């Protein structure tokens, strides 16, 4: 990936499909690796190490782009916004989803996270008085029902977990996903005029501190071996940070709807990955039906909706460097 990467219309026909495939494969691999790591490493330690490794990778990339340095200082100066974004987008999101993975498996949590557009839509209605048509309401309800049906079904769960653990895992995953939906609104409000590659070093750094302090207090670090930390670091630097880059590039080229639709293939790939790893049976017809219904519901929620207008005074998208770790998708309502 490079800042000089040409825009759609000037590049080859295969660029967008290649970027899409890479993003999906990295996302799915990341969830499978997360599931493997939390099986013998405390989820909070995985969240802290993953965020720290992403922070190092993103910061190194930012340092190599001197023209972003003034914007980096500007973003870091908004310390209240940085703390809010770090809590919502990293501390709450990673803690909730990884605690969910520990209880109900990566495939189920991946499907819950795919409800992000629907949760963003619901938050927009309740908290920001955004308008909603009947199709969007039906789509959101369908997606949530299908995801819960899949997550609470008779599929694999960590350690043969019972119903109580399943419900707890789903609630953790939903709480983390809800936090990230709020993060999208908060990011648009506080950082829309700062290139994401300039805003994220401060945000991921603050997230690393929050998660690190919680890990030191709550996790017996002596029980975590060097190999486990190496796996966590690889998850953050090799898988998580590149996904930020690829997803933002796809948003710039094709828009948030396309990117969300592509990401809907991830939960099924995660299930296949767990099956290949020998940690889950092959997905059956009911699993596939739930996944399809969830995808249809999310599509009904976000399809054919114009993107939200940028706040007054915010720079145009073309003014932002195309290479950027993660710009949360703007509300499509």
Tab-separated table of C-alpha atoms in Angstrom:
chain	number	residue	atom	x	y	z
A	1	UNK	CA	0.000	0.000	0.000
A	2	UNK	CA	1.295	3.426	-0.839
A	3	UNK	CA	0.103	6.997	-0.693
A	4	UNK	CA	0.687	7.168	-4.416
A	5	UNK	CA	-1.701	4.324	-5.081
A	6	UNK	CA	-3.893	5.462	-7.984
A	7	UNK	CA	-7.603	5.961	-7.575
A	8	UNK	CA	-10.303	3.860	-9.155
A	9	UNK	CA	-10.704	4.568	-12.818
A	10	UNK	CA	-6.977	4.995	-13.360
A	11	UNK	CA	-5.812	1.613	-12.123
A	12	UNK	CA	-6.364	-1.920	-13.324
A	13	UNK	CA	-9.615	-3.760	-12.932
A	14	UNK	CA	-8.102	-6.205	-10.462
A	15	UNK	CA	-6.995	-3.677	-7.815
A	16	UNK	CA	-10.288	-3.443	-5.911
A	17	UNK	CA	-10.921	-7.220	-5.969
A	18	UNK	CA	-7.368	-7.848	-4.761
A	19	UNK	CA	-7.685	-5.296	-1.948
A	20	UNK	CA	-11.066	-6.755	-0.992
A	21	UNK	CA	-9.735	-10.313	-0.887
A	22	UNK	CA	-6.736	-9.257	1.184
A	23	UNK	CA	-8.913	-7.404	3.681
A	24	UNK	CA	-11.330	-10.309	4.063
A	25	UNK	CA	-8.542	-12.862	4.447
A	26	UNK	CA	-6.693	-10.732	7.014
A	27	UNK	CA	-9.885	-10.060	8.961
A	28	UNK	CA	-10.861	-13.724	9.011
A	29	UNK	CA	-7.330	-14.812	9.907
A	30	UNK	CA	-7.246	-12.220	12.674
A	31	UNK	CA	-10.430	-13.581	14.239
A	32	UNK	CA	-9.205	-17.181	14.016
A	33	UNK	CA	-5.835	-16.235	15.544
A	34	UNK	CA	-7.625	-14.256	18.264
A	35	UNK	CA	-9.698	-17.308	19.096
A	36	UNK	CA	-6.575	-19.440	19.318
A	37	UNK	CA	-4.721	-16.895	21.458
A	38	UNK	CA	-7.474	-16.374	24.022
A	39	UNK	CA	-7.698	-20.123	24.528
A	40	UNK	CA	-4.474	-19.969	26.583
A	41	UNK	CA	-3.817	-16.228	27.040
A	42	UNK	CA	-6.001	-13.855	29.107
A	43	UNK	CA	-8.240	-11.849	26.728
A	44	UNK	CA	-7.263	-8.557	28.361
A	45	UNK	CA	-3.585	-9.280	27.717
A	46	UNK	CA	-4.378	-10.113	24.077
A	47	UNK	CA	-6.290	-6.842	23.735
A	48	UNK	CA	-3.444	-4.821	25.281
A	49	UNK	CA	-0.685	-6.478	23.270
A	50	UNK	CA	-2.648	-6.284	20.034
A	51	UNK	CA	-3.320	-2.571	20.513
A	52	UNK	CA	0.283	-1.879	21.476
A	53	UNK	CA	1.613	-3.628	18.380
A	54	UNK	CA	-0.855	-1.746	16.171
A	55	UNK	CA	0.218	1.513	17.814
A	56	UNK	CA	3.876	0.811	17.026
A	57	UNK	CA	3.121	-0.084	13.397
A	58	UNK	CA	0.831	2.903	12.809
A	59	UNK	CA	3.202	5.334	14.542
A	60	UNK	CA	6.148	4.078	12.503
A	61	UNK	CA	4.155	4.658	9.323
A	62	UNK	CA	3.190	8.163	10.471
A	63	UNK	CA	6.779	9.051	11.308
A	64	UNK	CA	7.777	8.161	7.753
A	65	UNK	CA	5.329	10.798	6.423
A	66	UNK	CA	6.680	14.192	7.590
A	67	UNK	CA	3.805	16.121	6.019
A	68	UNK	CA	1.444	14.571	8.592
A	69	UNK	CA	3.481	15.724	11.621
A	70	UNK	CA	1.616	19.027	12.152
A	71	UNK	CA	-1.701	17.168	11.995
A	72	UNK	CA	-0.398	14.547	14.438
A	73	UNK	CA	0.374	17.302	16.939
A	74	UNK	CA	-3.045	18.865	16.355
A	75	UNK	CA	-4.844	15.576	16.925
A	76	UNK	CA	-2.829	14.721	20.045
A	77	UNK	CA	-3.636	18.169	21.441
A	78	UNK	CA	-7.316	17.256	21.644
A	79	UNK	CA	-6.680	15.098	24.674
A	80	UNK	CA	-10.301	14.821	25.820
A	81	UNK	CA	-11.345	13.515	22.407
A	82	UNK	CA	-8.317	11.194	22.317
A	83	UNK	CA	-9.262	9.657	25.667
A	84	UNK	CA	-12.895	9.191	24.630
A	85	UNK	CA	-11.951	7.583	21.318
A	86	UNK	CA	-9.337	5.354	22.954
A	87	UNK	CA	-11.871	4.121	25.495
A	88	UNK	CA	-14.647	3.435	22.967
A	89	UNK	CA	-12.669	2.181	19.988
A	90	UNK	CA	-9.926	0.221	21.690
A	91	UNK	CA	-10.457	-0.422	25.402
A	92	UNK	CA	-14.193	-1.206	25.267
A	93	UNK	CA	-14.239	-2.686	21.757
A	94	UNK	CA	-11.280	-5.032	22.076
A	95	UNK	CA	-12.062	-6.023	25.666
A	96	UNK	CA	-15.692	-6.796	24.864
A	97	UNK	CA	-15.051	-8.721	21.663
A	98	UNK	CA	-12.117	-10.722	22.992
A	99	UNK	CA	-13.998	-11.647	26.164
A	100	UNK	CA	-16.743	-12.752	23.808
A	101	UNK	CA	-14.311	-14.832	21.735
A	102	UNK	CA	-13.133	-16.516	24.932
A	103	UNK	CA	-16.707	-17.609	25.669
A	104	UNK	CA	-18.494	-18.222	22.357
A	105	UNK	CA	-15.737	-18.508	19.747
A	106	UNK	CA	-14.423	-16.251	17.029
A	107	UNK	CA	-17.024	-17.144	14.399
A	108	UNK	CA	-19.952	-16.094	16.551
A	109	UNK	CA	-18.267	-12.892	17.697
A	110	UNK	CA	-17.379	-12.088	14.080
A	111	UNK	CA	-21.044	-12.300	13.151
A	112	UNK	CA	-22.062	-10.074	16.066
A	113	UNK	CA	-19.451	-7.499	15.005
A	114	UNK	CA	-20.901	-7.562	11.483
A	115	UNK	CA	-23.966	-5.895	13.033
A	116	UNK	CA	-21.957	-2.668	13.342
A	117	UNK	CA	-23.862	-0.865	10.531
A	118	UNK	CA	-27.193	-1.808	12.126
A	119	UNK	CA	-26.115	-0.652	15.582
A	120	UNK	CA	-24.809	2.599	14.110
A	121	UNK	CA	-28.174	3.022	12.414
A	122	UNK	CA	-30.035	2.419	15.707
A	123	UNK	CA	-27.810	4.849	17.611
A	124	UNK	CA	-28.427	7.485	14.942
A	125	UNK	CA	-32.191	7.146	15.388
A	126	UNK	CA	-32.203	7.141	19.188
A	127	UNK	CA	-29.413	9.576	20.002
A	128	UNK	CA	-29.195	11.803	16.931
A	129	UNK	CA	-32.822	11.861	15.701
A	130	UNK	CA	-31.922	10.549	12.275
A	131	UNK	CA	-34.770	9.450	10.025
A	132	UNK	CA	-35.471	5.774	9.373
A	133	UNK	CA	-37.632	4.093	6.736
A	134	UNK	CA	-39.513	0.807	7.238
A	135	UNK	CA	-37.002	-1.142	5.114
A	136	UNK	CA	-34.104	-0.084	7.307
A	137	UNK	CA	-35.945	-0.974	10.501
A	138	UNK	CA	-36.887	-4.406	9.130
A	139	UNK	CA	-33.316	-4.951	7.933
A	140	UNK	CA	-31.828	-4.062	11.310
A	141	UNK	CA	-34.243	-6.364	13.161
A	142	UNK	CA	-33.570	-9.211	10.711
A	143	UNK	CA	-29.793	-8.867	11.015
A	144	UNK	CA	-29.841	-8.760	14.804
A	145	UNK	CA	-32.219	-11.738	15.025
A	146	UNK	CA	-30.114	-13.807	12.607
A	147	UNK	CA	-26.862	-12.990	14.415
A	148	UNK	CA	-28.334	-13.863	17.797
A	149	UNK	CA	-29.817	-17.061	16.374
A	150	UNK	CA	-26.433	-18.091	15.027
A	151	UNK	CA	-24.514	-17.055	18.136
A	152	UNK	CA	-26.886	-18.761	20.564
A	153	UNK	CA	-27.382	-21.887	18.444
A	154	UNK	CA	-25.982	-25.328	19.034
A	155	UNK	CA	-22.686	-24.600	17.261
A	156	UNK	CA	-19.257	-24.650	18.841
A	157	UNK	CA	-18.443	-22.695	21.937
A	158	UNK	CA	-15.346	-22.519	24.042
A	159	UNK	CA	-14.967	-25.540	26.206
A	160	UNK	CA	-18.486	-26.811	25.654
A	161	UNK	CA	-19.939	-23.716	27.276
A	162	UNK	CA	-23.462	-23.811	28.612
A	163	UNK	CA	-26.316	-21.451	27.894
A	164	UNK	CA	-25.306	-18.923	30.544
A	165	UNK	CA	-21.803	-18.604	29.138
A	166	UNK	CA	-23.203	-18.288	25.618
A	167	UNK	CA	-25.477	-15.415	26.638
A	168	UNK	CA	-22.633	-13.717	28.510
A	169	UNK	CA	-20.360	-14.048	25.487
A	170	UNK	CA	-22.958	-12.554	23.162
A	171	UNK	CA	-23.516	-9.649	25.574
A	172	UNK	CA	-19.769	-8.970	25.759
A	173	UNK	CA	-19.522	-8.987	21.963
A	174	UNK	CA	-22.571	-6.733	21.597
A	175	UNK	CA	-21.196	-4.297	24.185
A	176	UNK	CA	-17.883	-4.080	22.329
A	177	UNK	CA	-19.615	-3.598	18.988
A	178	UNK	CA	-21.911	-0.938	20.469
A	179	UNK	CA	-18.849	0.903	21.794
A	180	UNK	CA	-17.302	0.893	18.327
A	181	UNK	CA	-20.523	2.197	16.798
A	182	UNK	CA	-20.377	5.101	19.272
A	183	UNK	CA	-16.710	5.517	18.373
A	184	UNK	CA	-17.684	6.209	14.764
A	185	UNK	CA	-19.929	9.089	15.777
A	186	UNK	CA	-17.367	10.446	18.245
A	187	UNK	CA	-14.609	10.256	15.655
A	188	UNK	CA	-16.670	12.153	13.098
A	189	UNK	CA	-17.480	14.825	15.678
A	190	UNK	CA	-13.970	15.357	17.062
A	191	UNK	CA	-11.479	14.283	14.372
A	192	UNK	CA	-13.151	14.764	10.978
A	193	UNK	CA	-10.703	17.517	10.024
A	194	UNK	CA	-7.600	15.455	10.907
A	195	UNK	CA	-6.269	12.777	8.530
A	196	UNK	CA	-6.831	9.401	10.202
A	197	UNK	CA	-3.162	8.486	9.872
A	198	UNK	CA	-2.430	11.582	11.967
A	199	UNK	CA	-5.179	11.019	14.545
A	200	UNK	CA	-4.604	7.337	15.212
A	201	UNK	CA	-1.133	7.406	16.810
A	202	UNK	CA	-2.485	9.369	19.782
A	203	UNK	CA	-5.705	7.343	19.958
A	204	UNK	CA	-4.012	3.935	19.755
A	205	UNK	CA	-1.343	5.133	22.188
A	206	UNK	CA	-3.977	6.128	24.742
A	207	UNK	CA	-5.774	2.836	24.147
A	208	UNK	CA	-2.524	0.981	24.777
A	209	UNK	CA	-2.056	2.789	28.096
A	210	UNK	CA	-5.638	2.043	29.214
A	211	UNK	CA	-5.462	-1.617	28.286
A	212	UNK	CA	-1.922	-1.938	29.626
A	213	UNK	CA	-2.840	-0.556	33.051
A	214	UNK	CA	-5.877	-2.840	33.272
A	215	UNK	CA	-3.732	-5.811	32.252
A	216	UNK	CA	-1.072	-5.052	34.876
A	217	UNK	CA	-3.711	-4.792	37.612
A	218	UNK	CA	-5.994	-7.678	36.630
A	219	UNK	CA	-3.859	-10.239	34.771
A	220	UNK	CA	-1.143	-12.478	36.271
A	221	UNK	CA	1.525	-11.547	33.750
A	222	UNK	CA	3.937	-14.201	35.010
A	223	UNK	CA	1.682	-16.866	33.521
A	224	UNK	CA	2.135	-15.521	29.967
A	225	UNK	CA	5.108	-16.917	28.084
A	226	UNK	CA	7.318	-15.303	25.462
A	227	UNK	CA	5.717	-17.309	22.687
A	228	UNK	CA	2.259	-16.089	23.687
A	229	UNK	CA	3.396	-12.445	23.637
A	230	UNK	CA	4.991	-13.008	20.246
A	231	UNK	CA	1.689	-14.311	18.890
A	232	UNK	CA	-0.172	-11.302	20.276
A	233	UNK	CA	2.371	-8.908	18.763
A	234	UNK	CA	2.058	-10.614	15.382
A	235	UNK	CA	-1.728	-10.326	15.571
A	236	UNK	CA	-1.505	-6.570	16.090
A	237	UNK	CA	1.316	-5.670	13.718
A	238	UNK	CA	0.877	-8.233	10.941
A	239	UNK	CA	-2.914	-8.588	10.829
A	240	UNK	CA	-4.692	-5.721	12.622
A	241	UNK	CA	-2.706	-2.727	11.341
A	242	UNK	CA	-2.829	-3.823	7.657
A	243	UNK	CA	-6.603	-4.306	7.922
A	244	UNK	CA	-6.869	-0.662	8.976
A	245	UNK	CA	-4.977	0.344	5.847
A	246	UNK	CA	-6.912	-1.870	3.454
A	247	UNK	CA	-10.361	-1.010	4.801
A	248	UNK	CA	-9.698	2.719	4.574
A	249	UNK	CA	-8.388	2.402	1.023
A	250	UNK	CA	-11.541	0.512	0.029
A	251	UNK	CA	-13.716	3.156	1.680
A	252	UNK	CA	-11.957	5.817	-0.380
A	253	UNK	CA	-12.289	3.836	-3.609
A	254	UNK	CA	-15.724	2.223	-3.307
A	255	UNK	CA	-17.432	3.698	-0.257
A	256	UNK	CA	-18.546	2.349	3.131
A	257	UNK	CA	-21.444	0.304	1.750
A	258	UNK	CA	-19.146	-1.777	-0.462
A	259	UNK	CA	-16.640	-2.242	2.365
A	260	UNK	CA	-19.318	-3.350	4.816
A	261	UNK	CA	-20.800	-5.745	2.262
A	262	UNK	CA	-17.396	-7.321	1.568
A	263	UNK	CA	-16.738	-7.743	5.290
A	264	UNK	CA	-19.960	-9.744	5.676
A	265	UNK	CA	-18.145	-12.745	4.198
A	266	UNK	CA	-15.764	-12.803	7.177
A	267	UNK	CA	-17.867	-14.733	9.754
A	268	UNK	CA	-18.378	-17.669	7.381
A	269	UNK	CA	-14.670	-17.746	6.548
A	270	UNK	CA	-13.893	-17.675	10.269
A	271	UNK	CA	-16.128	-20.703	10.763
A	272	UNK	CA	-14.312	-22.485	7.933
A	273	UNK	CA	-10.999	-21.530	9.522
A	274	UNK	CA	-12.076	-22.949	12.885
A	275	UNK	CA	-13.188	-26.109	11.089
A	276	UNK	CA	-9.838	-26.372	9.289
A	277	UNK	CA	-8.053	-25.843	12.616
A	278	UNK	CA	-10.055	-28.723	14.100
A	279	UNK	CA	-11.831	-26.540	16.670
A	280	UNK	CA	-15.345	-26.618	15.158
A	281	UNK	CA	-17.470	-28.935	13.028
A	282	UNK	CA	-18.193	-28.039	9.428
A	283	UNK	CA	-20.906	-25.364	9.120
A	284	UNK	CA	-24.312	-26.800	8.388
A	285	UNK	CA	-27.334	-25.593	6.466
A	286	UNK	CA	-28.796	-23.747	9.479
A	287	UNK	CA	-25.508	-21.913	10.113
A	288	UNK	CA	-25.343	-20.861	6.495
A	289	UNK	CA	-28.979	-19.696	6.564
A	290	UNK	CA	-28.356	-17.492	9.601
A	291	UNK	CA	-25.291	-15.963	7.944
A	292	UNK	CA	-27.212	-15.215	4.748
A	293	UNK	CA	-30.127	-13.685	6.686
A	294	UNK	CA	-27.725	-11.495	8.652
A	295	UNK	CA	-26.071	-10.314	5.433
A	296	UNK	CA	-29.456	-9.526	3.884
A	297	UNK	CA	-30.501	-7.578	6.965
A	298	UNK	CA	-27.344	-5.482	7.037
A	299	UNK	CA	-27.693	-4.814	3.301
A	300	UNK	CA	-31.287	-3.631	3.807
A	301	UNK	CA	-30.074	-1.293	6.528
A	302	UNK	CA	-27.258	0.377	4.582
A	303	UNK	CA	-28.115	-0.036	0.897
A	304	UNK	CA	-28.976	2.889	-1.374
A	305	UNK	CA	-28.369	5.484	1.335
A	306	UNK	CA	-26.333	8.613	0.566
A	307	UNK	CA	-23.270	9.120	2.770
A	308	UNK	CA	-23.500	11.625	5.585
A	309	UNK	CA	-22.303	15.096	4.754
A	310	UNK	CA	-18.985	16.133	6.217
A	311	UNK	CA	-19.134	18.732	9.003
A	312	UNK	CA	-18.732	22.330	7.925
A	313	UNK	CA	-15.114	23.269	7.496
A	314	UNK	CA	-13.872	19.698	7.254
A	315	UNK	CA	-11.361	19.081	4.456
A	316	UNK	CA	-12.432	17.110	1.425
A	317	UNK	CA	-11.557	13.425	1.277
A	318	UNK	CA	-9.038	14.136	-1.453
A	319	UNK	CA	-7.141	16.387	0.989
A	320	UNK	CA	-6.507	13.421	3.266
A	321	UNK	CA	-3.672	11.023	2.487
A	322	UNK	CA	-5.185	7.861	0.949
A	323	UNK	CA	-2.952	5.634	3.049
A	324	UNK	CA	-4.566	5.621	6.463
A	325	UNK	CA	-4.908	3.001	9.186
A	326	UNK	CA	-8.576	3.289	9.952
A	327	UNK	CA	-11.145	5.939	9.347
A	328	UNK	CA	-14.358	4.736	10.950
A	329	UNK	CA	-17.104	4.509	8.418
A	330	UNK	CA	-19.410	7.476	8.500
A	331	UNK	CA	-22.994	6.830	9.395
A	332	UNK	CA	-24.806	5.733	6.285
A	333	UNK	CA	-28.043	7.110	7.644
